[in-house]
Amino acid sequence: MSWYEKPLQELTTAEWEALCDGCGQCCVNQLLDEEDNLYSTDVACQLLDTETARCTDYANRSQRVPACVTLTPKNIEDVYFMPATCAYRLRAQGQPLPKWHPLKHNGSKEPMKKAGYCVAGQCISERKYSGDLEDRIVTWPLN
């Protein structure tokens, strides 16, 4: 069994962090309607580098953006907004990683990008967008 197939509670901090595919989907603004339907947009958090899908201040993200949720093995089941392809969500459900996950490709994000799951180069920062988020609803993967 690979380390990333272990139960989440057994992962070390380094393993937990490495489980993230770096897609950035959890960093885009989302909308919730009256019926609790969740919609993703292509408008990203102010801290997300929209070209790399990396947080520009990962260590301090929760202090700088109070709505930013720090995922842990204890709260992953309660974090409803994580994408269906999120490695944390999948592993919490006992599911395997997607075939394009970087851990299955020696760390390469190219298969993930080709599959359309990475927001890098496909989103705009909320710092640059001032319109209605309803106008920016998208469905990932973008292909």
N, CA, C and O atoms as a GROMACS GRO file, in nm:
protein
  572
    1MET      N    1   0.085  -0.118   0.000
    1MET     CA    2   0.000   0.000   0.000
    1MET      C    3   0.089   0.125   0.000
    1MET      O    4   0.183   0.135   0.079
    2SER      N    5   0.059   0.218  -0.089
    2SER     CA    6   0.130   0.346  -0.092
    2SER      C    7   0.089   0.430   0.028
    2SER      O    8  -0.020   0.412   0.082
    3TRP      N    9   0.176   0.520   0.071
    3TRP     CA   10   0.143   0.602   0.187
    3TRP      C   11   0.015   0.681   0.164
    3TRP      O   12  -0.060   0.705   0.259
    4TYR      N   13  -0.012   0.722   0.039
    4TYR     CA   14  -0.130   0.803   0.014
    4TYR      C   15  -0.259   0.721   0.012
    4TYR      O   16  -0.368   0.777  -0.007
    5GLU      N   17  -0.248   0.592   0.030
    5GLU     CA   18  -0.366   0.507   0.043
    5GLU      C   19  -0.400   0.479   0.190
    5GLU      O   20  -0.503   0.419   0.220
    6LYS      N   21  -0.313   0.523   0.280
    6LYS     CA   22  -0.337   0.504   0.424
    6LYS      C   23  -0.456   0.588   0.468
    6LYS      O   24  -0.490   0.687   0.404
    7PRO      N   25  -0.520   0.548   0.577
    7PRO     CA   26  -0.626   0.632   0.633
    7PRO      C   27  -0.569   0.771   0.666
    7PRO      O   28  -0.454   0.782   0.709
    8LEU      N   29  -0.649   0.875   0.646
    8LEU     CA   30  -0.601   1.012   0.666
    8LEU      C   31  -0.544   1.036   0.805
    8LEU      O   32  -0.448   1.110   0.820
    9GLN      N   33  -0.603   0.974   0.906
    9GLN     CA   34  -0.557   0.994   1.043
    9GLN      C   35  -0.416   0.940   1.067
    9GLN      O   36  -0.351   0.976   1.164
   10GLU      N   37  -0.370   0.852   0.978
   10GLU     CA   38  -0.237   0.793   0.994
   10GLU      C   39  -0.128   0.869   0.919
   10GLU      O   40  -0.010   0.836   0.932
   11LEU      N   41  -0.166   0.969   0.839
   11LEU     CA   42  -0.067   1.043   0.761
   11LEU      C   43   0.014   1.137   0.850
   11LEU      O   44  -0.039   1.195   0.945
   12THR      N   45   0.142   1.152   0.818
   12THR     CA   46   0.223   1.254   0.884
   12THR      C   47   0.182   1.390   0.827
   12THR      O   48   0.110   1.396   0.727
   13THR      N   49   0.227   1.496   0.888
   13THR     CA   50   0.197   1.630   0.837
   13THR      C   51   0.250   1.646   0.694
   13THR      O   52   0.181   1.703   0.609
   14ALA      N   53   0.369   1.598   0.667
   14ALA     CA   54   0.426   1.608   0.533
   14ALA      C   55   0.344   1.528   0.432
   14ALA      O   56   0.322   1.574   0.320
   15GLU      N   57   0.301   1.409   0.471
   15GLU     CA   58   0.219   1.327   0.382
   15GLU      C   59   0.084   1.394   0.357
   15GLU      O   60   0.034   1.395   0.244
   16TRP      N   61   0.025   1.451   0.462
   16TRP     CA   62  -0.102   1.521   0.447
   16TRP      C   63  -0.089   1.634   0.345
   16TRP      O   64  -0.172   1.647   0.255
   17GLU      N   65   0.014   1.714   0.360
   17GLU     CA   66   0.034   1.827   0.268
   17GLU      C   67   0.060   1.778   0.126
   17GLU      O   68   0.012   1.839   0.030
   18ALA      N   69   0.133   1.670   0.111
   18ALA     CA   70   0.166   1.617  -0.021
   18ALA      C   71   0.045   1.556  -0.091
   18ALA      O   72   0.046   1.540  -0.213
   19LEU      N   73  -0.057   1.523  -0.016
   19LEU     CA   74  -0.177   1.465  -0.075
   19LEU      C   75  -0.251   1.565  -0.164
   19LEU      O   76  -0.321   1.526  -0.258
   20CYS      N   77  -0.237   1.693  -0.136
   20CYS     CA   78  -0.303   1.796  -0.216
   20CYS      C   79  -0.247   1.793  -0.358
   20CYS      O   80  -0.126   1.793  -0.378
   21ASP      N   81  -0.338   1.791  -0.457
   21ASP     CA   82  -0.292   1.790  -0.597
   21ASP      C   83  -0.256   1.929  -0.648
   21ASP      O   84  -0.195   1.941  -0.755
   22GLY      N   85  -0.291   2.034  -0.575
   22GLY     CA   86  -0.257   2.170  -0.616
   22GLY      C   87  -0.344   2.224  -0.728
   22GLY      O   88  -0.302   2.313  -0.801
   23CYS      N   89  -0.464   2.171  -0.741
   23CYS     CA   90  -0.552   2.214  -0.850
   23CYS      C   91  -0.602   2.357  -0.830
   23CYS      O   92  -0.626   2.427  -0.928
   24GLY      N   93  -0.620   2.400  -0.706
   24GLY     CA   94  -0.668   2.534  -0.676
   24GLY      C   95  -0.818   2.550  -0.679
   24GLY      O   96  -0.869   2.660  -0.657
   25GLN      N   97  -0.892   2.442  -0.704
   25GLN     CA   98  -1.037   2.454  -0.710
   25GLN      C   99  -1.099   2.497  -0.577
   25GLN      O  100  -1.203   2.562  -0.574
   26CYS      N  101  -1.036   2.461  -0.468
   26CYS     CA  102  -1.089   2.501  -0.338
   26CYS      C  103  -1.062   2.649  -0.310
   26CYS      O  104  -1.112   2.703  -0.211
   27CYS      N  105  -0.986   2.713  -0.396
   27CYS     CA  106  -0.951   2.855  -0.377
   27CYS      C  107  -1.030   2.948  -0.467
   27CYS      O  108  -1.006   3.069  -0.467
   28VAL      N  109  -1.125   2.895  -0.544
   28VAL     CA  110  -1.211   2.981  -0.624
   28VAL      C  111  -1.337   3.012  -0.544
   28VAL      O  112  -1.381   2.932  -0.462
   29ASN      N  113  -1.393   3.128  -0.570
   29ASN     CA  114  -1.517   3.167  -0.503
   29ASN      C  115  -1.629   3.074  -0.544
   29ASN      O  116  -1.638   3.030  -0.659
   30GLN      N  117  -1.714   3.043  -0.448
   30GLN     CA  118  -1.828   2.956  -0.473
   30GLN      C  119  -1.954   3.024  -0.424
   30GLN      O  120  -1.951   3.109  -0.335
   31LEU      N  121  -2.065   2.985  -0.484
   31LEU     CA  122  -2.195   3.041  -0.449
   31LEU      C  123  -2.288   2.929  -0.404
   31LEU      O  124  -2.285   2.819  -0.460
   32LEU      N  125  -2.369   2.957  -0.306
   32LEU     CA  126  -2.465   2.861  -0.254
   32LEU      C  127  -2.605   2.921  -0.274
   32LEU      O  128  -2.632   3.032  -0.230
   33ASP      N  129  -2.693   2.845  -0.341
   33ASP     CA  130  -2.828   2.898  -0.363
   33ASP      C  131  -2.921   2.857  -0.250
   33ASP      O  132  -2.880   2.793  -0.154
   34GLU      N  133  -3.048   2.895  -0.264
   34GLU     CA  134  -3.147   2.871  -0.158
   34GLU      C  135  -3.168   2.723  -0.131
   34GLU      O  136  -3.205   2.685  -0.019
   35GLU      N  137  -3.145   2.638  -0.232
   35GLU     CA  138  -3.163   2.493  -0.215
   35GLU      C  139  -3.033   2.422  -0.176
   35GLU      O  140  -3.025   2.300  -0.184
   36ASP      N  141  -2.933   2.498  -0.133
   36ASP     CA  142  -2.803   2.446  -0.094
   36ASP      C  143  -2.726   2.383  -0.208
   36ASP      O  144  -2.643   2.295  -0.186
   37ASN      N  145  -2.751   2.427  -0.331
   37ASN     CA  146  -2.670   2.386  -0.446
   37ASN      C  147  -2.546   2.475  -0.450
   37ASN      O  148  -2.557   2.597  -0.436
   38LEU      N  149  -2.432   2.414  -0.468
   38LEU     CA  150  -2.306   2.486  -0.467
   38LEU      C  151  -2.256   2.503  -0.610
   38LEU      O  152  -2.256   2.409  -0.689
   39TYR      N  153  -2.214   2.625  -0.643
   39TYR     CA  154  -2.165   2.656  -0.777
   39TYR      C  155  -2.025   2.714  -0.766
   39TYR      O  156  -1.999   2.803  -0.685
   40SER      N  157  -1.935   2.664  -0.848
   40SER     CA  158  -1.799   2.718  -0.854
   40SER      C  159  -1.792   2.829  -0.956
   40SER      O  160  -1.869   2.833  -1.052
   41THR      N  161  -1.699   2.920  -0.933
   41THR     CA  162  -1.674   3.025  -1.031
   41THR      C  163  -1.528   3.013  -1.076
   41THR      O  164  -1.454   2.927  -1.029
   42ASP      N  165  -1.490   3.100  -1.167
   42ASP     CA  166  -1.350   3.107  -1.206
   42ASP      C  167  -1.283   3.232  -1.149
   42ASP      O  168  -1.184   3.281  -1.203
   43VAL      N  169  -1.339   3.282  -1.039
   43VAL     CA  170  -1.284   3.398  -0.969
   43VAL      C  171  -1.215   3.346  -0.843
   43VAL      O  172  -1.280   3.290  -0.754
   44ALA      N  173  -1.085   3.365  -0.836
   44ALA     CA  174  -1.004   3.305  -0.730
   44ALA      C  175  -0.980   3.399  -0.612
   44ALA      O  176  -0.987   3.522  -0.625
   45CYS      N  177  -0.951   3.340  -0.500
   45CYS     CA  178  -0.910   3.410  -0.378
   45CYS      C  179  -0.798   3.508  -0.411
   45CYS      O  180  -0.714   3.482  -0.497
   46GLN      N  181  -0.797   3.618  -0.340
   46GLN     CA  182  -0.695   3.721  -0.359
   46GLN      C  183  -0.552   3.668  -0.339
   46GLN      O  184  -0.458   3.726  -0.393
   47LEU      N  185  -0.535   3.562  -0.263
   47LEU     CA  186  -0.401   3.509  -0.237
   47LEU      C  187  -0.354   3.407  -0.340
   47LEU      O  188  -0.237   3.369  -0.341
   48LEU      N  189  -0.444   3.362  -0.427
   48LEU     CA  190  -0.405   3.260  -0.524
   48LEU      C  191  -0.331   3.323  -0.642
   48LEU      O  192  -0.379   3.419  -0.702
   49ASP      N  193  -0.216   3.268  -0.674
   49ASP     CA  194  -0.145   3.306  -0.796
   49ASP      C  195  -0.220   3.237  -0.910
   49ASP      O  196  -0.215   3.114  -0.921
   50THR      N  197  -0.288   3.312  -0.992
   50THR     CA  198  -0.376   3.254  -1.093
   50THR      C  199  -0.301   3.186  -1.206
   50THR      O  200  -0.361   3.112  -1.285
   51GLU      N  201  -0.172   3.208  -1.216
   51GLU     CA  202  -0.093   3.140  -1.321
   51GLU      C  203  -0.037   3.006  -1.275
   51GLU      O  204  -0.011   2.918  -1.356
   52THR      N  205  -0.018   2.991  -1.144
   52THR     CA  206   0.040   2.867  -1.092
   52THR      C  207  -0.056   2.786  -1.005
   52THR      O  208  -0.029   2.669  -0.975
   53ALA      N  209  -0.167   2.847  -0.964
   53ALA     CA  210  -0.263   2.786  -0.871
   53ALA      C  211  -0.200   2.757  -0.735
   53ALA      O  212  -0.238   2.662  -0.667
   54ARG      N  213  -0.105   2.838  -0.696
   54ARG     CA  214  -0.040   2.826  -0.566
   54ARG      C  215  -0.076   2.946  -0.479
   54ARG      O  216  -0.087   3.058  -0.528
   55CYS      N  217  -0.096   2.921  -0.350
   55CYS     CA  218  -0.124   3.029  -0.257
   55CYS      C  219   0.002   3.112  -0.237
   55CYS      O  220   0.111   3.057  -0.215
   56THR      N  221  -0.012   3.243  -0.244
   56THR     CA  222   0.104   3.330  -0.229
   56THR      C  223   0.144   3.353  -0.083
   56THR      O  224   0.250   3.409  -0.056
   57ASP      N  225   0.059   3.311   0.010
   57ASP     CA  226   0.092   3.324   0.152
   57ASP      C  227   0.029   3.208   0.229
   57ASP      O  228  -0.051   3.228   0.321
   58TYR      N  229   0.066   3.087   0.189
   58TYR     CA  230   0.006   2.966   0.245
   58TYR      C  231   0.013   2.961   0.396
   58TYR      O  232  -0.085   2.923   0.461
   59ALA      N  233   0.125   2.997   0.454
   59ALA     CA  234   0.143   2.987   0.600
   59ALA      C  235   0.047   3.079   0.677
   59ALA      O  236   0.008   3.047   0.789
   60ASN      N  237   0.011   3.191   0.617
   60ASN     CA  238  -0.073   3.289   0.686
   60ASN      C  239  -0.211   3.305   0.623
   60ASN      O  240  -0.283   3.401   0.653
   61ARG      N  241  -0.250   3.212   0.538
   61ARG     CA  242  -0.373   3.227   0.461
   61ARG      C  243  -0.498   3.243   0.547
   61ARG      O  244  -0.584   3.325   0.515
   62SER      N  245  -0.508   3.168   0.654
   62SER     CA  246  -0.628   3.175   0.738
   62SER      C  247  -0.637   3.305   0.816
   62SER      O  248  -0.747   3.349   0.850
   63GLN      N  249  -0.524   3.367   0.846
   63GLN     CA  250  -0.526   3.496   0.913
   63GLN      C  251  -0.561   3.607   0.814
   63GLN      O  252  -0.637   3.699   0.847
   64ARG      N  253  -0.506   3.599   0.693
   64ARG     CA  254  -0.529   3.703   0.592
   64ARG      C  255  -0.665   3.692   0.526
   64ARG      O  256  -0.723   3.793   0.485
   65VAL      N  257  -0.716   3.570   0.514
   65VAL     CA  258  -0.848   3.546   0.454
   65VAL      C  259  -0.927   3.462   0.554
   65VAL      O  260  -0.920   3.339   0.551
   66PRO      N  261  -1.002   3.527   0.643
   66PRO     CA  262  -1.073   3.454   0.749
   66PRO      C  263  -1.164   3.342   0.699
   66PRO      O  264  -1.188   3.246   0.772
   67ALA      N  265  -1.216   3.353   0.578
   67ALA     CA  266  -1.304   3.248   0.524
   67ALA      C  267  -1.225   3.126   0.477
   67ALA      O  268  -1.285   3.023   0.446
   68CYS      N  269  -1.094   3.136   0.470
   68CYS     CA  270  -1.011   3.023   0.426
   68CYS      C  271  -1.013   2.914   0.534
   68CYS      O  272  -0.988   2.941   0.652
   69VAL      N  273  -1.042   2.794   0.492
   69VAL     CA  274  -1.052   2.682   0.585
   69VAL      C  275  -0.923   2.599   0.579
   69VAL      O  276  -0.880   2.559   0.472
   70THR      N  277  -0.864   2.575   0.693
   70THR     CA  278  -0.749   2.487   0.702
   70THR      C  279  -0.801   2.345   0.719
   70THR      O  280  -0.860   2.312   0.821
   71LEU      N  281  -0.778   2.263   0.619
   71LEU     CA  282  -0.825   2.124   0.624
   71LEU      C  283  -0.742   2.041   0.719
   71LEU      O  284  -0.620   2.056   0.728
   72THR      N  285  -0.811   1.952   0.789
   72THR     CA  286  -0.746   1.856   0.877
   72THR      C  287  -0.820   1.723   0.863
   72THR      O  288  -0.932   1.720   0.812
   73PRO      N  289  -0.759   1.614   0.906
   73PRO     CA  290  -0.832   1.487   0.903
   73PRO      C  291  -0.962   1.493   0.984
   73PRO      O  292  -1.056   1.418   0.957
   74LYS      N  293  -0.968   1.580   1.083
   74LYS     CA  294  -1.086   1.590   1.168
   74LYS      C  295  -1.201   1.668   1.104
   74LYS      O  296  -1.317   1.641   1.135
   75ASN      N  297  -1.170   1.765   1.016
   75ASN     CA  298  -1.278   1.845   0.960
   75ASN      C  299  -1.310   1.815   0.814
   75ASN      O  300  -1.405   1.873   0.760
   76ILE      N  301  -1.237   1.728   0.749
   76ILE     CA  302  -1.257   1.705   0.606
   76ILE      C  303  -1.398   1.657   0.574
   76ILE      O  304  -1.453   1.691   0.469
   77GLU      N  305  -1.457   1.579   0.662
   77GLU     CA  306  -1.594   1.530   0.638
   77GLU      C  307  -1.696   1.642   0.641
   77GLU      O  308  -1.803   1.631   0.581
   78ASP      N  309  -1.665   1.752   0.711
   78ASP     CA  310  -1.759   1.863   0.724
   78ASP      C  311  -1.738   1.973   0.620
   78ASP      O  312  -1.818   2.067   0.612
   79VAL      N  313  -1.634   1.962   0.541
   79VAL     CA  314  -1.602   2.067   0.445
   79VAL      C  315  -1.668   2.030   0.312
   79VAL      O  316  -1.608   1.966   0.226
   80TYR      N  317  -1.792   2.074   0.299
   80TYR     CA  318  -1.876   2.036   0.185
   80TYR      C  319  -1.833   2.097   0.052
   80TYR      O  320  -1.872   2.047  -0.054
   81PHE      N  321  -1.755   2.203   0.055
   81PHE     CA  322  -1.723   2.274  -0.068
   81PHE      C  323  -1.602   2.220  -0.145
   81PHE      O  324  -1.570   2.269  -0.253
   82MET      N  325  -1.536   2.121  -0.091
   82MET     CA  326  -1.421   2.065  -0.161
   82MET      C  327  -1.469   1.995  -0.289
   82MET      O  328  -1.573   1.930  -0.288
   83PRO      N  329  -1.393   2.010  -0.397
   83PRO     CA  330  -1.436   1.946  -0.523
   83PRO      C  331  -1.443   1.794  -0.510
   83PRO      O  332  -1.373   1.734  -0.428
   84ALA      N  333  -1.527   1.734  -0.591
   84ALA     CA  334  -1.546   1.589  -0.588
   84ALA      C  335  -1.416   1.514  -0.616
   84ALA      O  336  -1.401   1.399  -0.574
   85THR      N  337  -1.322   1.578  -0.685
   85THR     CA  338  -1.195   1.514  -0.720
   85THR      C  339  -1.085   1.542  -0.618
   85THR      O  340  -0.972   1.498  -0.637
   86CYS      N  341  -1.116   1.615  -0.512
   86CYS     CA  342  -1.016   1.649  -0.410
   86CYS      C  343  -0.962   1.522  -0.346
   86CYS      O  344  -1.039   1.436  -0.302
   87ALA      N  345  -0.832   1.510  -0.341
   87ALA     CA  346  -0.769   1.390  -0.284
   87ALA      C  347  -0.808   1.372  -0.137
   87ALA      O  348  -0.828   1.259  -0.093
   88TYR      N  349  -0.819   1.480  -0.063
   88TYR     CA  350  -0.858   1.469   0.078
   88TYR      C  351  -1.000   1.412   0.088
   88TYR      O  352  -1.026   1.321   0.166
   89ARG      N  353  -1.088   1.466   0.009
   89ARG     CA  354  -1.227   1.418   0.010
   89ARG      C  355  -1.235   1.272  -0.033
   89ARG      O  356  -1.302   1.192   0.032
   90LEU      N  357  -1.168   1.240  -0.142
   90LEU     CA  358  -1.170   1.102  -0.192
   90LEU      C  359  -1.115   1.005  -0.089
   90LEU      O  360  -1.175   0.900  -0.066
   91ARG      N  361  -1.002   1.038  -0.029
   91ARG     CA  362  -0.942   0.948   0.069
   91ARG      C  363  -1.030   0.936   0.194
   91ARG      O  364  -1.038   0.829   0.254
   92ALA      N  365  -1.097   1.046   0.234
   92ALA     CA  366  -1.188   1.039   0.348
   92ALA      C  367  -1.304   0.945   0.319
   92ALA      O  368  -1.360   0.884   0.410
   93GLN      N  369  -1.341   0.934   0.192
   93GLN     CA  370  -1.449   0.844   0.149
   93GLN      C  371  -1.399   0.704   0.115
   93GLN      O  372  -1.476   0.619   0.072
   94GLY      N  373  -1.268   0.681   0.134
   94GLY     CA  374  -1.211   0.550   0.105
   94GLY      C  375  -1.192   0.524  -0.044
   94GLY      O  376  -1.179   0.409  -0.086
   95GLN      N  377  -1.190   0.631  -0.123
   95GLN     CA  378  -1.177   0.619  -0.268
   95GLN      C  379  -1.031   0.640  -0.312
   95GLN      O  380  -0.954   0.703  -0.240
   96PRO      N  381  -0.994   0.587  -0.428
   96PRO     CA  382  -0.858   0.609  -0.480
   96PRO      C  383  -0.842   0.749  -0.537
   96PRO      O  384  -0.940   0.820  -0.563
   97LEU      N  385  -0.719   0.787  -0.556
   97LEU     CA  386  -0.689   0.916  -0.619
   97LEU      C  387  -0.725   0.910  -0.768
   97LEU      O  388  -0.723   0.802  -0.827
   98PRO      N  389  -0.757   1.024  -0.828
   98PRO     CA  390  -0.786   1.025  -0.971
   98PRO      C  391  -0.661   0.982  -1.050
   98PRO      O  392  -0.548   1.000  -1.004
   99LYS      N  393  -0.682   0.927  -1.167
   99LYS     CA  394  -0.568   0.878  -1.248
   99LYS      C  395  -0.473   0.989  -1.287
   99LYS      O  396  -0.357   0.962  -1.318
  100TRP      N  397  -0.518   1.114  -1.287
  100TRP     CA  398  -0.433   1.227  -1.326
  100TRP      C  399  -0.360   1.291  -1.207
  100TRP      O  400  -0.284   1.386  -1.226
  101HIS      N  401  -0.383   1.242  -1.086
  101HIS     CA  402  -0.325   1.304  -0.966
  101HIS      C  403  -0.171   1.306  -0.978
  101HIS      O  404  -0.111   1.206  -1.019
  102PRO      N  405  -0.108   1.418  -0.942
  102PRO     CA  406   0.038   1.427  -0.950
  102PRO      C  407   0.114   1.315  -0.879
  102PRO      O  408   0.222   1.277  -0.925
  103LEU      N  409   0.061   1.262  -0.770
  103LEU     CA  410   0.131   1.152  -0.701
  103LEU      C  411   0.139   1.027  -0.787
  103LEU      O  412   0.224   0.941  -0.762
  104LYS      N  413   0.054   1.015  -0.885
  104LYS     CA  414   0.058   0.901  -0.976
  104LYS      C  415   0.144   0.928  -1.099
  104LYS      O  416   0.156   0.842  -1.186
  105HIS      N  417   0.203   1.047  -1.105
  105HIS     CA  418   0.284   1.086  -1.220
  105HIS      C  419   0.414   1.153  -1.176
  105HIS      O  420   0.457   1.253  -1.233
  106ASN      N  421   0.476   1.096  -1.073
  106ASN     CA  422   0.604   1.147  -1.021
  106ASN      C  423   0.601   1.296  -0.992
  106ASN      O  424   0.701   1.365  -1.012
  107GLY      N  425   0.488   1.346  -0.945
  107GLY     CA  426   0.475   1.487  -0.909
  107GLY      C  427   0.436   1.579  -1.023
  107GLY      O  428   0.414   1.698  -1.001
  108SER      N  429   0.426   1.528  -1.143
  108SER     CA  430   0.390   1.612  -1.258
  108SER      C  431   0.243   1.652  -1.253
  108SER      O  432   0.155   1.569  -1.231
  109LYS      N  433   0.217   1.782  -1.274
  109LYS     CA  434   0.081   1.833  -1.278
  109LYS      C  435   0.025   1.835  -1.420
  109LYS      O  436  -0.091   1.871  -1.440
  110GLU      N  437   0.105   1.798  -1.517
  110GLU     CA  438   0.060   1.804  -1.657
  110GLU      C  439  -0.065   1.720  -1.684
  110GLU      O  440  -0.156   1.769  -1.750
  111PRO      N  441  -0.072   1.594  -1.636
  111PRO     CA  442  -0.196   1.518  -1.660
  111PRO      C  443  -0.319   1.585  -1.599
  111PRO      O  444  -0.427   1.582  -1.658
  112MET      N  445  -0.304   1.647  -1.482
  112MET     CA  446  -0.414   1.718  -1.418
  112MET      C  447  -0.455   1.839  -1.502
  112MET      O  448  -0.574   1.866  -1.521
  113LYS      N  449  -0.356   1.912  -1.551
  113LYS     CA  450  -0.384   2.029  -1.635
  113LYS      C  451  -0.451   1.988  -1.765
  113LYS      O  452  -0.547   2.052  -1.808
  114LYS      N  453  -0.402   1.882  -1.827
  114LYS     CA  454  -0.462   1.834  -1.952
  114LYS      C  455  -0.605   1.788  -1.931
  114LYS      O  456  -0.688   1.802  -2.020
  115ALA      N  457  -0.634   1.732  -1.813
  115ALA     CA  458  -0.770   1.686  -1.782
  115ALA      C  459  -0.864   1.802  -1.749
  115ALA      O  460  -0.985   1.783  -1.739
  116GLY      N  461  -0.808   1.924  -1.732
  116GLY     CA  462  -0.890   2.042  -1.707
  116GLY      C  463  -0.925   2.069  -1.563
  116GLY      O  464  -1.013   2.150  -1.535
  117TYR      N  465  -0.857   2.003  -1.469
  117TYR     CA  466  -0.891   2.019  -1.328
  117TYR      C  467  -0.813   2.128  -1.256
  117TYR      O  468  -0.849   2.165  -1.145
  118CYS      N  469  -0.708   2.179  -1.315
  118CYS     CA  470  -0.625   2.281  -1.252
  118CYS      C  471  -0.675   2.420  -1.292
  118CYS      O  472  -0.701   2.445  -1.410
  119VAL      N  473  -0.688   2.510  -1.195
  119VAL     CA  474  -0.736   2.644  -1.224
  119VAL      C  475  -0.627   2.736  -1.280
  119VAL      O  476  -0.658   2.846  -1.327
  120ALA      N  477  -0.502   2.692  -1.276
  120ALA     CA  478  -0.391   2.775  -1.324
  120ALA      C  479  -0.416   2.818  -1.469
  120ALA      O  480  -0.437   2.736  -1.557
  121GLY      N  481  -0.412   2.949  -1.491
  121GLY     CA  482  -0.433   3.003  -1.623
  121GLY      C  483  -0.578   3.003  -1.669
  121GLY      O  484  -0.608   3.042  -1.782
  122GLN      N  485  -0.669   2.958  -1.581
  122GLN     CA  486  -0.810   2.948  -1.619
  122GLN      C  487  -0.901   3.025  -1.523
  122GLN      O  488  -1.022   3.004  -1.521
  123CYS      N  489  -0.841   3.114  -1.445
  123CYS     CA  490  -0.921   3.191  -1.349
  123CYS      C  491  -0.868   3.333  -1.341
  123CYS      O  492  -0.762   3.365  -1.394
  124ILE      N  493  -0.944   3.417  -1.274
  124ILE     CA  494  -0.907   3.557  -1.252
  124ILE      C  495  -0.909   3.583  -1.101
  124ILE      O  496  -0.990   3.525  -1.029
  125SER      N  497  -0.822   3.668  -1.056
  125SER     CA  498  -0.818   3.701  -0.914
  125SER      C  499  -0.935   3.792  -0.877
  125SER      O  500  -0.976   3.877  -0.956
  126GLU      N  501  -0.988   3.772  -0.757
  126GLU     CA  502  -1.095   3.859  -0.709
  126GLU      C  503  -1.046   4.003  -0.696
  126GLU      O  504  -1.127   4.096  -0.689
  127ARG      N  505  -0.915   4.022  -0.692
  127ARG     CA  506  -0.859   4.158  -0.688
  127ARG      C  507  -0.882   4.230  -0.820
  127ARG      O  508  -0.887   4.353  -0.824
  128LYS      N  509  -0.896   4.154  -0.929
  128LYS     CA  510  -0.912   4.213  -1.062
  128LYS      C  511  -1.055   4.207  -1.114
  128LYS      O  512  -1.084   4.263  -1.219
  129TYR      N  513  -1.143   4.140  -1.041
  129TYR     CA  514  -1.281   4.124  -1.089
  129TYR      C  515  -1.377   4.196  -0.995
  129TYR      O  516  -1.372   4.176  -0.873
  130SER      N  517  -1.464   4.278  -1.050
  130SER     CA  518  -1.557   4.352  -0.965
  130SER      C  519  -1.703   4.331  -1.004
  130SER      O  520  -1.791   4.399  -0.952
  131GLY      N  521  -1.729   4.237  -1.096
  131GLY     CA  522  -1.866   4.212  -1.138
  131GLY      C  523  -1.938   4.115  -1.047
  131GLY      O  524  -1.893   4.085  -0.936
  132ASP      N  525  -2.050   4.066  -1.096
  132ASP     CA  526  -2.130   3.968  -1.022
  132ASP      C  527  -2.069   3.829  -1.038
  132ASP      O  528  -2.038   3.786  -1.149
  133LEU      N  529  -2.053   3.760  -0.927
  133LEU     CA  530  -1.997   3.625  -0.933
  133LEU      C  531  -2.088   3.531  -1.011
  133LEU      O  532  -2.040   3.434  -1.071
  134GLU      N  533  -2.218   3.557  -1.012
  134GLU     CA  534  -2.311   3.474  -1.088
  134GLU      C  535  -2.274   3.468  -1.236
  134GLU      O  536  -2.303   3.370  -1.304
  135ASP      N  537  -2.209   3.573  -1.284
  135ASP     CA  538  -2.167   3.578  -1.424
  135ASP      C  539  -2.042   3.494  -1.452
  135ASP      O  540  -2.004   3.476  -1.567
  136ARG      N  541  -1.980   3.442  -1.347
  136ARG     CA  542  -1.854   3.369  -1.363
  136ARG      C  543  -1.866   3.223  -1.320
  136ARG      O  544  -1.764   3.159  -1.293
  137ILE      N  545  -1.987   3.170  -1.312
  137ILE     CA  546  -2.006   3.030  -1.274
  137ILE      C  547  -1.952   2.939  -1.383
  137ILE      O  548  -1.978   2.959  -1.502
  138VAL      N  549  -1.876   2.839  -1.342
  138VAL     CA  550  -1.817   2.742  -1.434
  138VAL      C  551  -1.832   2.602  -1.375
  138VAL      O  552  -1.864   2.586  -1.257
  139THR      N  553  -1.808   2.504  -1.457
  139THR     CA  554  -1.806   2.366  -1.412
  139THR      C  555  -1.668   2.310  -1.441
  139THR      O  556  -1.624   2.306  -1.556
  140TRP      N  557  -1.600   2.266  -1.338
  140TRP     CA  558  -1.470   2.204  -1.354
  140TRP      C  559  -1.493   2.055  -1.379
  140TRP      O  560  -1.578   1.996  -1.312
  141PRO      N  561  -1.423   1.992  -1.470
  141PRO     CA  562  -1.309   2.043  -1.543
  141PRO      C  563  -1.351   2.134  -1.659
  141PRO      O  564  -1.456   2.116  -1.721
  142LEU      N  565  -1.266   2.230  -1.684
  142LEU     CA  566  -1.286   2.318  -1.800
  142LEU      C  567  -1.213   2.253  -1.918
  142LEU      O  568  -1.090   2.241  -1.916
  143ASN      N  569  -1.285   2.212  -2.015
  143ASN     CA  570  -1.225   2.152  -2.136
  143ASN      C  571  -1.296   2.204  -2.258
  143ASN      O  572  -1.262   2.166  -2.370
   0.00000   0.00000   0.00000
